[in-house]
Every structure is written in C-alpha cells, then in structure tokens.
PDB file of C-alpha atoms in Angstrom:
ATOM      1  CA  MET A 221     -44.954 -13.463 -49.114  1.00  0.00           C
ATOM      2  CA  ALA A 222     -42.099 -10.818 -47.964  1.00  0.00           C
ATOM      3  CA  GLN A 223     -43.638 -10.355 -44.787  1.00  0.00           C
ATOM      4  CA  LEU A 224     -43.983 -13.863 -44.110  1.00  0.00           C
ATOM      5  CA  ILE A 225     -40.449 -14.565 -44.781  1.00  0.00           C
ATOM      6  CA  SER A 226     -39.575 -11.986 -42.243  1.00  0.00           C
ATOM      7  CA  LEU A 227     -41.850 -13.015 -39.751  1.00  0.00           C
ATOM      8  CA  ILE A 228     -39.983 -16.220 -39.810  1.00  0.00           C
ATOM      9  CA  GLY A 229     -36.702 -15.120 -40.083  1.00  0.00           C
ATOM     10  CA  ALA A 230     -37.038 -13.149 -36.776  1.00  0.00           C
ATOM     11  CA  GLY A 231     -38.728 -16.251 -34.771  1.00  0.00           C
ATOM     12  CA  SER A 232     -35.891 -18.040 -36.014  1.00  0.00           C
ATOM     13  CA  LEU A 233     -33.501 -15.657 -34.524  1.00  0.00           C
ATOM     14  CA  GLY A 234     -35.311 -15.450 -31.052  1.00  0.00           C
ATOM     15  CA  LEU A 235     -35.583 -19.216 -30.506  1.00  0.00           C
ATOM     16  CA  VAL A 236     -31.753 -18.858 -31.540  1.00  0.00           C
ATOM     17  CA  LEU A 237     -31.551 -16.417 -28.654  1.00  0.00           C
ATOM     18  CA  MET A 238     -33.102 -18.050 -26.165  1.00  0.00           C
ATOM     19  CA  ASN A 239     -31.378 -21.156 -26.310  1.00  0.00           C
ATOM     20  CA  THR A 240     -27.714 -19.479 -26.141  1.00  0.00           C
ATOM     21  CA  GLN A 241     -28.823 -16.797 -23.461  1.00  0.00           C
ATOM     22  CA  GLY A 242     -28.906 -19.894 -20.869  1.00  0.00           C
ATOM     23  CA  SER A 243     -25.540 -21.443 -21.635  1.00  0.00           C
ATOM     24  CA  LYS A 244     -22.435 -20.164 -20.069  1.00  0.00           C
ATOM     25  CA  PRO A 245     -19.460 -19.153 -22.615  1.00  0.00           C
ATOM     26  CA  GLU A 246     -16.339 -21.538 -21.985  1.00  0.00           C
ATOM     27  CA  CYS A 247     -13.321 -19.184 -21.275  1.00  0.00           C
ATOM     28  CA  PHE A 248     -10.480 -21.279 -19.549  1.00  0.00           C
ATOM     29  CA  VAL A 249      -7.919 -18.343 -19.122  1.00  0.00           C
ATOM     30  CA  TYR A 250      -9.447 -14.598 -18.386  1.00  0.00           C
ATOM     31  CA  ARG A 251      -6.804 -11.769 -20.262  1.00  0.00           C
ATOM     32  CA  ASP A 252      -7.662  -9.823 -17.632  1.00  0.00           C
ATOM     33  CA  ASP A 253      -6.200 -11.964 -15.027  1.00  0.00           C
ATOM     34  CA  ILE A 254      -3.189 -13.337 -16.971  1.00  0.00           C
ATOM     35  CA  GLY A 255      -0.065 -12.409 -14.330  1.00  0.00           C
ATOM     36  CA  ALA A 256      -2.253 -10.383 -11.964  1.00  0.00           C
ATOM     37  CA  PHE A 257      -0.162 -10.315  -8.471  1.00  0.00           C
ATOM     38  CA  TRP A 258      -3.269 -11.103  -7.034  1.00  0.00           C
ATOM     39  CA  GLY A 259      -3.896 -14.458  -8.368  1.00  0.00           C
ATOM     40  CA  ILE A 260      -5.057 -16.151 -11.393  1.00  0.00           C
ATOM     41  CA  LYS A 261      -8.730 -17.687 -12.145  1.00  0.00           C
ATOM     42  CA  GLY A 262      -8.447 -21.494 -11.322  1.00  0.00           C
ATOM     43  CA  TYR A 263      -4.927 -20.524  -9.465  1.00  0.00           C
ATOM     44  CA  GLU A 264      -6.282 -18.094  -6.648  1.00  0.00           C
ATOM     45  CA  GLU A 265      -4.369 -19.816  -3.822  1.00  0.00           C
ATOM     46  CA  GLN A 266      -1.290 -18.606  -5.800  1.00  0.00           C
ATOM     47  CA  VAL A 267      -0.624 -15.066  -5.089  1.00  0.00           C
ATOM     48  CA  THR A 268       2.611 -13.331  -4.274  1.00  0.00           C
ATOM     49  CA  GLU A 269       1.761 -12.263  -0.772  1.00  0.00           C
ATOM     50  CA  VAL A 270       1.363 -16.234  -0.005  1.00  0.00           C
ATOM     51  CA  GLY A 271       4.829 -15.942   2.024  1.00  0.00           C
ATOM     52  CA  THR A 272       3.285 -13.281   4.221  1.00  0.00           C
ATOM     53  CA  HIS A 273      -0.117 -13.398   5.155  1.00  0.00           C
ATOM     54  CA  ARG A 274      -0.831 -17.612   4.720  1.00  0.00           C
ATOM     55  CA  GLY A 275       2.250 -18.524   7.355  1.00  0.00           C
ATOM     56  CA  HIS A 276       4.422 -20.085   4.587  1.00  0.00           C
ATOM     57  CA  LEU A 277       6.870 -18.153   5.033  1.00  0.00           C
ATOM     58  CA  THR A 278       8.784 -15.760   7.815  1.00  0.00           C
ATOM     59  CA  TRP A 279      11.024 -12.960   6.646  1.00  0.00           C
ATOM     60  CA  PRO A 280      12.824 -11.725   9.802  1.00  0.00           C
ATOM     61  CA  HIS A 281      13.378  -8.199   8.338  1.00  0.00           C
ATOM     62  CA  ASN A 282       9.760  -7.676   8.073  1.00  0.00           C
ATOM     63  CA  LYS A 283       9.134  -7.980  11.866  1.00  0.00           C
ATOM     64  CA  PHE A 284       9.408  -5.302  14.169  1.00  0.00           C
ATOM     65  CA  LEU A 285      12.523  -3.971  14.904  1.00  0.00           C
ATOM     66  CA  GLY A 286      13.430  -7.258  12.713  1.00  0.00           C
ATOM     67  CA  THR A 287      17.029  -7.474  10.482  1.00  0.00           C
ATOM     68  CA  TYR A 288      18.133 -10.159   7.749  1.00  0.00           C
ATOM     69  CA  ASP A 289      19.176 -13.440   8.688  1.00  0.00           C
ATOM     70  CA  ALA A 290      22.964 -13.002   8.188  1.00  0.00           C
ATOM     71  CA  GLY A 291      23.509 -16.929   7.303  1.00  0.00           C
ATOM     72  CA  SER A 292      20.517 -17.016   4.842  1.00  0.00           C
ATOM     73  CA  VAL A 293      21.979 -14.014   2.863  1.00  0.00           C
ATOM     74  CA  ARG A 294      25.260 -15.719   3.016  1.00  0.00           C
ATOM     75  CA  ARG A 295      23.804 -18.946   1.466  1.00  0.00           C
ATOM     76  CA  GLY A 296      22.078 -16.693  -0.871  1.00  0.00           C
ATOM     77  CA  PHE A 297      24.975 -15.068  -2.480  1.00  0.00           C
ATOM     78  CA  LEU A 298      26.176 -18.567  -2.917  1.00  0.00           C
ATOM     79  CA  VAL A 299      23.259 -19.902  -4.771  1.00  0.00           C
ATOM     80  CA  PHE A 300      23.626 -16.706  -6.490  1.00  0.00           C
ATOM     81  CA  ALA A 301      27.234 -16.687  -7.868  1.00  0.00           C
ATOM     82  CA  ARG A 302      27.046 -20.469  -8.958  1.00  0.00           C
ATOM     83  CA  ASN A 303      23.744 -19.980 -10.521  1.00  0.00           C
ATOM     84  CA  CYS A 304      21.708 -17.109 -10.829  1.00  0.00           C
ATOM     85  CA  SER A 305      24.826 -15.143 -11.932  1.00  0.00           C
ATOM     86  CA  ASN A 306      25.602 -17.094 -14.861  1.00  0.00           C
ATOM     87  CA  CYS A 307      22.896 -15.062 -16.820  1.00  0.00           C
ATOM     88  CA  HIS A 308      21.181 -12.235 -14.310  1.00  0.00           C
ATOM     89  CA  GLY A 309      23.636  -9.252 -12.552  1.00  0.00           C
ATOM     90  CA  MET A 310      22.699  -6.336 -10.487  1.00  0.00           C
ATOM     91  CA  ILE A 311      24.908  -3.852 -12.592  1.00  0.00           C
ATOM     92  CA  TYR A 312      23.806  -0.702  -9.906  1.00  0.00           C
ATOM     93  CA  ARG A 313      25.057  -2.892  -6.994  1.00  0.00           C
ATOM     94  CA  LYS A 314      28.608  -3.354  -5.764  1.00  0.00           C
ATOM     95  CA  TYR A 315      30.018  -6.969  -3.970  1.00  0.00           C
ATOM     96  CA  ASP A 316      31.027  -4.644  -0.949  1.00  0.00           C
ATOM     97  CA  VAL A 317      27.445  -4.518   0.375  1.00  0.00           C
ATOM     98  CA  LEU A 318      27.763  -7.852   1.630  1.00  0.00           C
ATOM     99  CA  LEU A 319      30.561  -7.036   3.921  1.00  0.00           C
ATOM    100  CA  ASP A 320      30.327  -7.524   7.813  1.00  0.00           C
ATOM    101  CA  LYS A 321      26.737  -9.043   7.173  1.00  0.00           C
ATOM    102  CA  ALA A 322      27.580 -12.244   5.664  1.00  0.00           C
ATOM    103  CA  TYR A 323      31.199 -11.837   4.482  1.00  0.00           C
ATOM    104  CA  LYS A 324      34.257 -10.792   5.735  1.00  0.00           C
ATOM    105  CA  GLN A 325      36.696  -8.730   3.610  1.00  0.00           C
ATOM    106  CA  LEU A 326      39.169 -11.415   2.806  1.00  0.00           C
ATOM    107  CA  GLU A 327      37.035 -14.525   1.777  1.00  0.00           C
ATOM    108  CA  LEU A 328      34.377 -12.077  -0.055  1.00  0.00           C
ATOM    109  CA  ALA A 329      37.282 -11.474  -2.269  1.00  0.00           C
ATOM    110  CA  ALA A 330      38.337 -14.656  -2.381  1.00  0.00           C
ATOM    111  CA  LEU A 331      34.904 -15.585  -3.647  1.00  0.00           C
ATOM    112  CA  VAL A 332      34.619 -12.694  -6.016  1.00  0.00           C
ATOM    113  CA  SER A 333      38.134 -13.508  -7.506  1.00  0.00           C
ATOM    114  CA  ASN A 334      36.898 -16.505  -9.039  1.00  0.00           C
ATOM    115  CA  PHE A 335      34.586 -14.305 -11.643  1.00  0.00           C
ATOM    116  CA  THR A 336      36.519 -12.435 -14.397  1.00  0.00           C
ATOM    117  CA  ILE A 337      35.427  -8.740 -15.791  1.00  0.00           C
ATOM    118  CA  ASN A 338      36.068  -7.564 -19.175  1.00  0.00           C
ATOM    119  CA  PRO A 339      35.902  -3.929 -20.083  1.00  0.00           C
ATOM    120  CA  GLY A 340      33.126  -4.689 -22.178  1.00  0.00           C
ATOM    121  CA  HIS A 341      30.788  -4.873 -18.648  1.00  0.00           C
ATOM    122  CA  HIS A 342      32.246  -1.152 -17.878  1.00  0.00           C
ATOM    123  CA  HIS A 343      30.808  -0.068 -21.591  1.00  0.00           C
ATOM    124  CA  PHE A 344      27.965  -1.764 -21.225  1.00  0.00           C
ATOM    125  CA  LYS A 345      27.018   1.319 -18.087  1.00  0.00           C
ATOM    126  CA  GLN A 346      28.835   3.774 -19.898  1.00  0.00           C
ATOM    127  CA  TYR A 347      31.852   3.398 -17.594  1.00  0.00           C
ATOM    128  CA  TYR A 348      35.674   4.236 -19.623  1.00  0.00           C
ATOM    129  CA  TYR A 349      38.272   3.153 -16.970  1.00  0.00           C
ATOM    130  CA  GLN A 350      41.595   2.885 -18.026  1.00  0.00           C
ATOM    131  CA  GLU A 351      41.602  -1.457 -18.244  1.00  0.00           C
ATOM    132  CA  TRP A 352      42.157  -3.073 -21.850  1.00  0.00           C
ATOM    133  CA  ASP A 353      42.003  -6.643 -20.726  1.00  0.00           C
ATOM    134  CA  GLU A 354      40.024  -8.948 -18.754  1.00  0.00           C
ATOM    135  CA  ARG A 355      40.863  -9.426 -14.931  1.00  0.00           C
ATOM    136  CA  ASP A 356      39.849 -11.202 -11.656  1.00  0.00           C
ATOM    137  CA  ARG A 357      37.005  -9.564  -9.861  1.00  0.00           C
ATOM    138  CA  VAL A 358      37.358  -7.539  -6.757  1.00  0.00           C
ATOM    139  CA  ILE A 359      34.752  -6.625  -4.167  1.00  0.00           C
ATOM    140  CA  GLN A 360      34.142  -2.706  -5.354  1.00  0.00           C
ATOM    141  CA  ASP A 361      33.287  -3.978  -8.788  1.00  0.00           C
ATOM    142  CA  ARG A 362      29.831  -3.919  -9.895  1.00  0.00           C
ATOM    143  CA  VAL A 363      27.479  -7.239  -9.705  1.00  0.00           C
ATOM    144  CA  TYR A 364      27.594  -7.464 -13.569  1.00  0.00           C
ATOM    145  CA  PRO A 365      26.504 -10.203 -15.698  1.00  0.00           C
ATOM    146  CA  THR A 366      28.389 -12.425 -17.853  1.00  0.00           C
ATOM    147  CA  TYR A 367      27.090 -10.813 -20.944  1.00  0.00           C
ATOM    148  CA  MET A 368      28.601  -7.726 -22.146  1.00  0.00           C
ATOM    149  CA  SER A 369      25.323  -5.921 -23.904  1.00  0.00           C
ATOM    150  CA  GLN A 370      21.814  -6.788 -24.356  1.00  0.00           C
ATOM    151  CA  ASP A 371      22.160  -8.766 -27.383  1.00  0.00           C
ATOM    152  CA  GLU A 372      24.800 -10.959 -26.344  1.00  0.00           C
ATOM    153  CA  ALA A 373      21.947 -11.628 -23.652  1.00  0.00           C
ATOM    154  CA  LYS A 374      19.549 -12.191 -26.196  1.00  0.00           C
ATOM    155  CA  ASN A 375      21.484 -14.462 -28.555  1.00  0.00           C
ATOM    156  CA  ALA A 376      22.069 -16.466 -25.814  1.00  0.00           C
ATOM    157  CA  ASN A 377      18.471 -16.647 -24.299  1.00  0.00           C
ATOM    158  CA  GLY A 378      16.605 -17.304 -27.374  1.00  0.00           C
ATOM    159  CA  GLY A 379      15.824 -13.596 -27.682  1.00  0.00           C
ATOM    160  CA  VAL A 380      14.941 -12.469 -24.257  1.00  0.00           C
ATOM    161  CA  TRP A 381      17.108 -10.667 -22.124  1.00  0.00           C
ATOM    162  CA  PRO A 382      17.622 -11.899 -18.185  1.00  0.00           C
ATOM    163  CA  THR A 383      16.105  -9.515 -15.660  1.00  0.00           C
ATOM    164  CA  ASP A 384      18.499  -7.249 -14.037  1.00  0.00           C
ATOM    165  CA  PHE A 385      17.859  -7.613 -10.406  1.00  0.00           C
ATOM    166  CA  SER A 386      18.942  -4.244  -9.294  1.00  0.00           C
ATOM    167  CA  LYS A 387      15.617  -2.784  -9.133  1.00  0.00           C
ATOM    168  CA  ILE A 388      13.494  -6.085  -8.439  1.00  0.00           C
ATOM    169  CA  ARG A 389      12.095  -4.870  -5.339  1.00  0.00           C
ATOM    170  CA  LEU A 390       9.681  -2.628  -7.879  1.00  0.00           C
ATOM    171  CA  ARG A 391       7.937  -5.748  -8.982  1.00  0.00           C
ATOM    172  CA  PRO A 392       4.457  -6.830  -6.965  1.00  0.00           C
ATOM    173  CA  GLY A 393       5.304  -9.210  -4.345  1.00  0.00           C
ATOM    174  CA  GLY A 394       8.385  -7.865  -3.559  1.00  0.00           C
ATOM    175  CA  ILE A 395      10.622 -10.285  -2.160  1.00  0.00           C
ATOM    176  CA  ASN A 396       7.594 -13.074  -2.579  1.00  0.00           C
ATOM    177  CA  TYR A 397       7.577 -12.896  -6.220  1.00  0.00           C
ATOM    178  CA  ILE A 398      11.432 -13.857  -6.022  1.00  0.00           C
ATOM    179  CA  TYR A 399      10.199 -17.056  -4.041  1.00  0.00           C
ATOM    180  CA  ASN A 400       7.299 -17.825  -5.890  1.00  0.00           C
ATOM    181  CA  ILE A 401       9.284 -17.546  -9.223  1.00  0.00           C
ATOM    182  CA  LEU A 402      11.791 -20.160  -8.533  1.00  0.00           C
ATOM    183  CA  THR A 403       9.453 -22.319  -6.685  1.00  0.00           C
ATOM    184  CA  GLY A 404       6.288 -22.419  -9.259  1.00  0.00           C
ATOM    185  CA  TYR A 405       7.201 -24.728 -11.810  1.00  0.00           C
ATOM    186  CA  HIS A 406       5.611 -28.028 -10.746  1.00  0.00           C
ATOM    187  CA  TYR A 407       2.134 -26.056 -11.654  1.00  0.00           C
ATOM    188  CA  LYS A 408       0.933 -27.578 -15.199  1.00  0.00           C
ATOM    189  CA  PRO A 409      -0.726 -25.560 -17.382  1.00  0.00           C
ATOM    190  CA  PRO A 410      -4.619 -24.620 -17.881  1.00  0.00           C
ATOM    191  CA  ALA A 411      -5.865 -25.781 -20.273  1.00  0.00           C
ATOM    192  CA  GLY A 412      -6.420 -23.451 -23.510  1.00  0.00           C
ATOM    193  CA  LEU A 413      -2.953 -21.978 -22.586  1.00  0.00           C
ATOM    194  CA  ASP A 414      -0.353 -23.461 -25.251  1.00  0.00           C
ATOM    195  CA  THR A 415       3.107 -23.086 -23.814  1.00  0.00           C
ATOM    196  CA  PRO A 416       5.686 -22.502 -27.109  1.00  0.00           C
ATOM    197  CA  LYS A 417       8.511 -24.249 -27.529  1.00  0.00           C
ATOM    198  CA  GLY A 418      11.686 -23.349 -25.330  1.00  0.00           C
ATOM    199  CA  LYS A 419       9.398 -21.373 -22.784  1.00  0.00           C
ATOM    200  CA  TYR A 420       7.953 -22.818 -19.581  1.00  0.00           C
ATOM    201  CA  PHE A 421       4.948 -22.218 -17.734  1.00  0.00           C
ATOM    202  CA  ASN A 422       4.804 -20.409 -14.307  1.00  0.00           C
ATOM    203  CA  PRO A 423       1.835 -18.709 -13.000  1.00  0.00           C
ATOM    204  CA  TYR A 424       3.797 -16.301 -10.909  1.00  0.00           C
ATOM    205  CA  PHE A 425       5.432 -14.800 -14.255  1.00  0.00           C
ATOM    206  CA  ASP A 426       3.707 -11.918 -15.967  1.00  0.00           C
ATOM    207  CA  HIS A 427       1.445 -13.795 -18.981  1.00  0.00           C
ATOM    208  CA  MET A 428       2.230 -16.853 -17.017  1.00  0.00           C
ATOM    209  CA  ILE A 429       4.825 -17.856 -19.713  1.00  0.00           C
ATOM    210  CA  ILE A 430       8.938 -17.459 -18.796  1.00  0.00           C
ATOM    211  CA  GLY A 431      11.376 -18.339 -20.756  1.00  0.00           C
ATOM    212  CA  MET A 432      13.756 -19.056 -17.931  1.00  0.00           C
ATOM    213  CA  PRO A 433      13.807 -22.815 -17.291  1.00  0.00           C
ATOM    214  CA  ARG A 434      13.907 -24.452 -13.559  1.00  0.00           C
ATOM    215  CA  GLN A 435      16.748 -23.591 -12.151  1.00  0.00           C
ATOM    216  CA  LEU A 436      17.038 -24.967  -8.262  1.00  0.00           C
ATOM    217  CA  TYR A 437      16.976 -29.208  -7.373  1.00  0.00           C
ATOM    218  CA  ASP A 438      17.235 -30.488  -4.480  1.00  0.00           C
ATOM    219  CA  GLY A 439      21.212 -30.994  -3.299  1.00  0.00           C
ATOM    220  CA  MET A 440      22.501 -28.993  -6.398  1.00  0.00           C
ATOM    221  CA  LEU A 441      25.409 -27.743  -4.196  1.00  0.00           C
ATOM    222  CA  ASP A 442      26.775 -27.741  -0.612  1.00  0.00           C
ATOM    223  CA  TYR A 443      26.181 -25.217   2.031  1.00  0.00           C
ATOM    224  CA  GLU A 444      29.192 -24.688   4.323  1.00  0.00           C
ATOM    225  CA  ASP A 445      27.112 -24.540   7.503  1.00  0.00           C
ATOM    226  CA  GLY A 446      25.495 -28.132   6.635  1.00  0.00           C
ATOM    227  CA  THR A 447      21.991 -26.487   5.946  1.00  0.00           C
ATOM    228  CA  PRO A 448      20.115 -29.503   3.859  1.00  0.00           C
ATOM    229  CA  ALA A 449      20.277 -27.660  -0.019  1.00  0.00           C
ATOM    230  CA  SER A 450      16.505 -28.121  -1.115  1.00  0.00           C
ATOM    231  CA  ALA A 451      15.042 -26.106  -3.355  1.00  0.00           C
ATOM    232  CA  PRO A 452      12.663 -24.210  -1.488  1.00  0.00           C
ATOM    233  CA  GLN A 453      15.304 -23.878   0.917  1.00  0.00           C
ATOM    234  CA  MET A 454      17.915 -22.561  -1.601  1.00  0.00           C
ATOM    235  CA  ALA A 455      14.855 -20.345  -3.122  1.00  0.00           C
ATOM    236  CA  TYR A 456      14.398 -18.819   0.562  1.00  0.00           C
ATOM    237  CA  ASP A 457      18.067 -17.729   0.861  1.00  0.00           C
ATOM    238  CA  VAL A 458      18.842 -16.352  -2.635  1.00  0.00           C
ATOM    239  CA  SER A 459      15.571 -14.590  -2.200  1.00  0.00           C
ATOM    240  CA  ASN A 460      16.639 -13.048   1.421  1.00  0.00           C
ATOM    241  CA  PHE A 461      19.907 -12.149  -0.556  1.00  0.00           C
ATOM    242  CA  ILE A 462      18.346  -9.959  -3.751  1.00  0.00           C
ATOM    243  CA  ASN A 463      16.375  -8.137  -1.358  1.00  0.00           C
ATOM    244  CA  TYR A 464      19.182  -7.766   0.659  1.00  0.00           C
ATOM    245  CA  MET A 465      21.016  -6.315  -2.077  1.00  0.00           C
ATOM    246  CA  GLN A 466      18.090  -3.535  -3.122  1.00  0.00           C
ATOM    247  CA  ARG A 467      18.514  -0.608  -2.408  1.00  0.00           C
ATOM    248  CA  ARG A 468      15.781   0.815  -0.032  1.00  0.00           C
ATOM    249  CA  THR A 469      14.449  -2.081   0.859  1.00  0.00           C
ATOM    250  CA  GLY A 470      17.845  -3.737   1.298  1.00  0.00           C
ATOM    251  CA  GLY A 471      20.466  -4.140   4.419  1.00  0.00           C
ATOM    252  CA  LYS A 472      20.189  -0.532   5.606  1.00  0.00           C
ATOM    253  CA  LYS A 473      16.650  -0.182   5.762  1.00  0.00           C
ATOM    254  CA  PRO A 474      16.631  -1.908   9.289  1.00  0.00           C
ATOM    255  CA  ASP A 475      18.874   0.205  11.088  1.00  0.00           C
ATOM    256  CA  ARG A 476      16.809   3.345   9.404  1.00  0.00           C
ATOM    257  CA  MET A 477      13.748   1.628  10.705  1.00  0.00           C
ATOM    258  CA  VAL A 478      15.293   2.156  14.362  1.00  0.00           C
ATOM    259  CA  LYS A 479      16.533   5.657  13.412  1.00  0.00           C
ATOM    260  CA  TYR A 480      12.587   6.370  12.614  1.00  0.00           C
ATOM    261  CA  TYR A 481      11.243   4.274  15.474  1.00  0.00           C
ATOM    262  CA  MET A 482      13.301   6.463  18.354  1.00  0.00           C
ATOM    263  CA  ILE A 483      12.289   9.790  16.394  1.00  0.00           C
ATOM    264  CA  ALA A 484       9.164   8.778  16.919  1.00  0.00           C
ATOM    265  CA  ALA A 485       9.024   7.615  20.385  1.00  0.00           C
ATOM    266  CA  ALA A 486      11.031  10.919  21.572  1.00  0.00           C
ATOM    267  CA  PHE A 487       8.287  13.463  19.688  1.00  0.00           C
ATOM    268  CA  THR A 488       5.575  10.632  21.687  1.00  0.00           C
ATOM    269  CA  LEU A 489       7.270  11.470  25.210  1.00  0.00           C
ATOM    270  CA  LEU A 490       7.503  15.257  24.264  1.00  0.00           C
ATOM    271  CA  LEU A 491       3.730  15.504  24.135  1.00  0.00           C
ATOM    272  CA  PRO A 492       2.785  15.268  27.754  1.00  0.00           C
ATOM    273  CA  PHE A 493       5.312  18.183  28.178  1.00  0.00           C
ATOM    274  CA  LYS A 494       4.052  19.801  24.761  1.00  0.00           C
ATOM    275  CA  TYR A 495       0.810  19.733  26.825  1.00  0.00           C
ATOM    276  CA  LEU A 496       1.729  21.441  29.635  1.00  0.00           C
ATOM    277  CA  LYS A 497       3.723  24.481  28.349  1.00  0.00           C
ATOM    278  CA  THR A 498       1.242  25.472  25.541  1.00  0.00           C
ATOM    279  CA  ARG A 499      -1.834  25.350  28.017  1.00  0.00           C
ATOM    280  CA  ALA A 500       0.294  27.443  30.400  1.00  0.00           C
ATOM    281  CA  LEU A 501       0.113  25.142  33.081  1.00  0.00           C
ATOM    282  CA  PHE A 502       4.126  25.138  33.310  1.00  0.00           C
ATOM    283  CA  ARG A 503       6.461  28.061  32.788  1.00  0.00           C
ATOM    284  CA  ASN A 504       9.976  28.921  33.054  1.00  0.00           C
ATOM    285  CA  LEU A 505      10.444  31.843  34.719  1.00  0.00           C
ATOM    286  CA  LEU A 506      14.033  31.866  33.438  1.00  0.00           C
ATOM    287  CA  SER A 507      12.933  32.809  29.834  1.00  0.00           C
ATOM    288  CA  VAL A 508       9.414  34.560  30.579  1.00  0.00           C
ATOM    289  CA  ARG A 509       9.354  38.102  31.029  1.00  0.00           C
ATOM    290  CA  TRP A 510       6.400  39.725  32.549  1.00  0.00           C
ATOM    291  CA  GLU A 511       5.499  43.538  31.525  1.00  0.00           C
ATOM    292  CA  MET A 512       5.332  45.333  34.671  1.00  0.00           C
ATOM    293  CA  TYR A 513       4.208  48.577  33.190  1.00  0.00           C
ATOM    294  CA  ALA A 514       0.830  49.770  31.918  1.00  0.00           C
ATOM    295  CA  VAL A 515      -0.982  46.466  33.342  1.00  0.00           C
ATOM    296  CA  ARG A 516      -4.984  47.005  32.442  1.00  0.00           C
ATOM    297  CA  ASP A 517      -8.048  44.574  32.578  1.00  0.00           C
ATOM    298  CA  GLY A 518      -8.529  46.511  29.031  1.00  0.00           C
ATOM    299  CA  VAL A 519     -12.730  46.519  29.876  1.00  0.00           C
ATOM    300  CA  TYR A 520     -12.483  49.539  27.770  1.00  0.00           C
ATOM    301  CA  TYR A 521     -12.225  48.014  24.461  1.00  0.00           C
ATOM    302  CA  ASN A 522     -14.071  45.461  23.399  1.00  0.00           C
ATOM    303  CA  HIS A 523     -12.464  43.292  21.023  1.00  0.00           C
ATOM    304  CA  PHE A 524     -14.557  40.893  19.169  1.00  0.00           C
ATOM    305  CA  LYS A 525     -12.574  37.577  20.648  1.00  0.00           C
ATOM    306  CA  THR A 526     -10.578  38.526  23.581  1.00  0.00           C
ATOM    307  CA  GLY A 527     -11.902  41.769  24.698  1.00  0.00           C
ATOM    308  CA  ALA A 528      -8.177  42.886  24.890  1.00  0.00           C
ATOM    309  CA  ARG A 529      -7.856  41.535  28.311  1.00  0.00           C
ATOM    310  CA  ASN A 530      -4.418  41.208  29.582  1.00  0.00           C
ATOM    311  CA  SER A 531      -3.603  37.604  30.499  1.00  0.00           C
ATOM    312  CA  ARG A 532      -1.449  38.872  33.413  1.00  0.00           C
ATOM    313  CA  ALA A 533      -3.854  41.442  34.588  1.00  0.00           C
ATOM    314  CA  TYR A 534      -5.624  39.199  37.356  1.00  0.00           C
ATOM    315  CA  GLN A 535      -2.599  38.671  38.859  1.00  0.00           C
ATOM    316  CA  PHE A 536      -1.771  42.171  39.766  1.00  0.00           C
ATOM    317  CA  LYS A 537      -5.430  42.896  40.659  1.00  0.00           C
ATOM    318  CA  GLY A 538      -5.449  45.594  43.508  1.00  0.00           C
ATOM    319  CA  LYS A 539      -1.786  46.077  43.631  1.00  0.00           C
ATOM    320  CA  VAL A 540      -0.786  49.748  44.118  1.00  0.00           C
ATOM    321  CA  TRP A 541       2.293  50.867  41.933  1.00  0.00           C
ATOM    322  CA  ALA A 542       4.575  53.777  42.343  1.00  0.00           C
TER     323      ALA A 542
END
C-alpha cells in the first residue's frame, strides 16, 4: 500500500513538472537591468549614449578640435541659477570658471550678487573664514547649494539629499546622463513597478525611481538671445553648463587636447628623421668623431654576434697610416 501511494505521488509530481516546464514565468522588471546605463528591458532605446550614436544630439566639445558652445553654456547657467541651484550645488567649483567663455567679469558679478551666502556654507566644507553674517555672493565664491548641511537638505526634500554636481561627470553616460534625466519624465512605469508617493518614474535614473519631480517646462523662462526656451533646449543648455564646470572634462579639456594633438603631430613628423638617424643613413659630421687609430677589421676575434668588426673598417681598407 505504501509503495502504491509513493508511485502515485511521484507520478503526480512528474505531471506537474511537465505542465510547468512549457510555460514561461512572467517577470516584468528584471532586477539586473534596473537603472543599467546600457538599457532596460522593455526600454532598450533608452540608453545614456542615445545623444551620441543615434543622432539625436551633437555635443560640439566631443568633436575633433571642438570646443564648448559659449552661448549654450551662458544659457545653461541661467537655467541652473533660476532652477537647479534651488537644491543643487557644485561646492568644488567656483563661479569664475565661467569668465571669458560665457560671461564678462562685471556681468557675472552682477548676476551672482543676486544670491546670498552664509558662513554655514563655508563650515559645510570645513572652511572657517572671518565672516559672521550673510552676504551677497561674489565670483570667487564656490557654487554652494541653498542648504547649509545635508540634514537641512534631506529635511526639505523628503529624506533625499540633492546630488552635488561637482563630480557628476563620473556617472555612466556623462553629459548624456544629465540630458536624459531632465527629459525622461514622460515615460510611464512598466507593469509591476510601483512608484511610491512623492517619488517619480524616470528610466534613466538608478532603479528608475527618482525623488526629483520634473523641472523643465516649455517657456518657463526667457533667454536673452531670443532662443526658444523649450524643455529639450533648456536641458541641452544646462547639460552643457554642468559639463563645462567639471574638472577634467570641463572647459579646459579642449585646450588640453589641442596641446596633445600638437605633441603627437610633432613626434609623427620626426619619425622619418629618427629612422634616417638610427639607420646611419644620415650623420651629423660636427657631432660624430671618428676614431682613426687602431682600426682593424676584427677577423681575429670571432664574436658570437658581430665578430667584433669595426663599422668603420671598410672605409679605411687599403689605407696606409704613418
């Protein structure tokens, strides 16, 4: 009886396994692809490199001998000052980086003076200047955020500290990551992914759930040069500005690359002369001395490689020396 029950159980288990092997498990969001910068299942077209290899955007500073668009950097600082700086900052960079590229000194000073700085901002970076009261900002100040501590920022943003933009270039995607975050709020979350209250869905952000609401809307500000202030245009400009302010990929990179190209071109042009010199096809007679004494052909000594033959011996063969 026990054997019969065991056989029936084994048979029923086999039938269950046969029925389940043919059906595929339903999984709407794959954990290994959440927030992955190379794409998300179901959102394969949303990769952070979309601005470079699909023709949607063109970043002038990524071209050969290219540089930053001064007008775009200027407009981007306007977007940052009026919108992004309410929460974000760049505490490792100063306003004077913009000089000569986007602004002249007096107009940048007038624009920066609209914002104030508190000694608490300096203390946040462990600077202790002899300042005891709030004052207007100057161009040699660092780009501090509105908040004076991480706790203050978290209390004002639902427990989330707004990212500091000083080193945002290190995130996968670089400048395209910034652009895609700002323009990625129109996508709807996939089935199976719940967006918590007070959070928002953005497929370009890590885990696709972001605490920052959509920031850019068409016509929210007026550009002084008459450029239409559409949301993609403002995202493009502020991405240019933030990337320009970075340390290694920022405003000094185009000049540095020109120096590298000049050095590489110089070495390339010297290669033919180096070949002639090392192969003894060309010799500078003013710097090469011929040893005229004890010139032999070296046949008496069988060296394992050269036979100890003098490279000049053939030139003096048959000569008679006093």
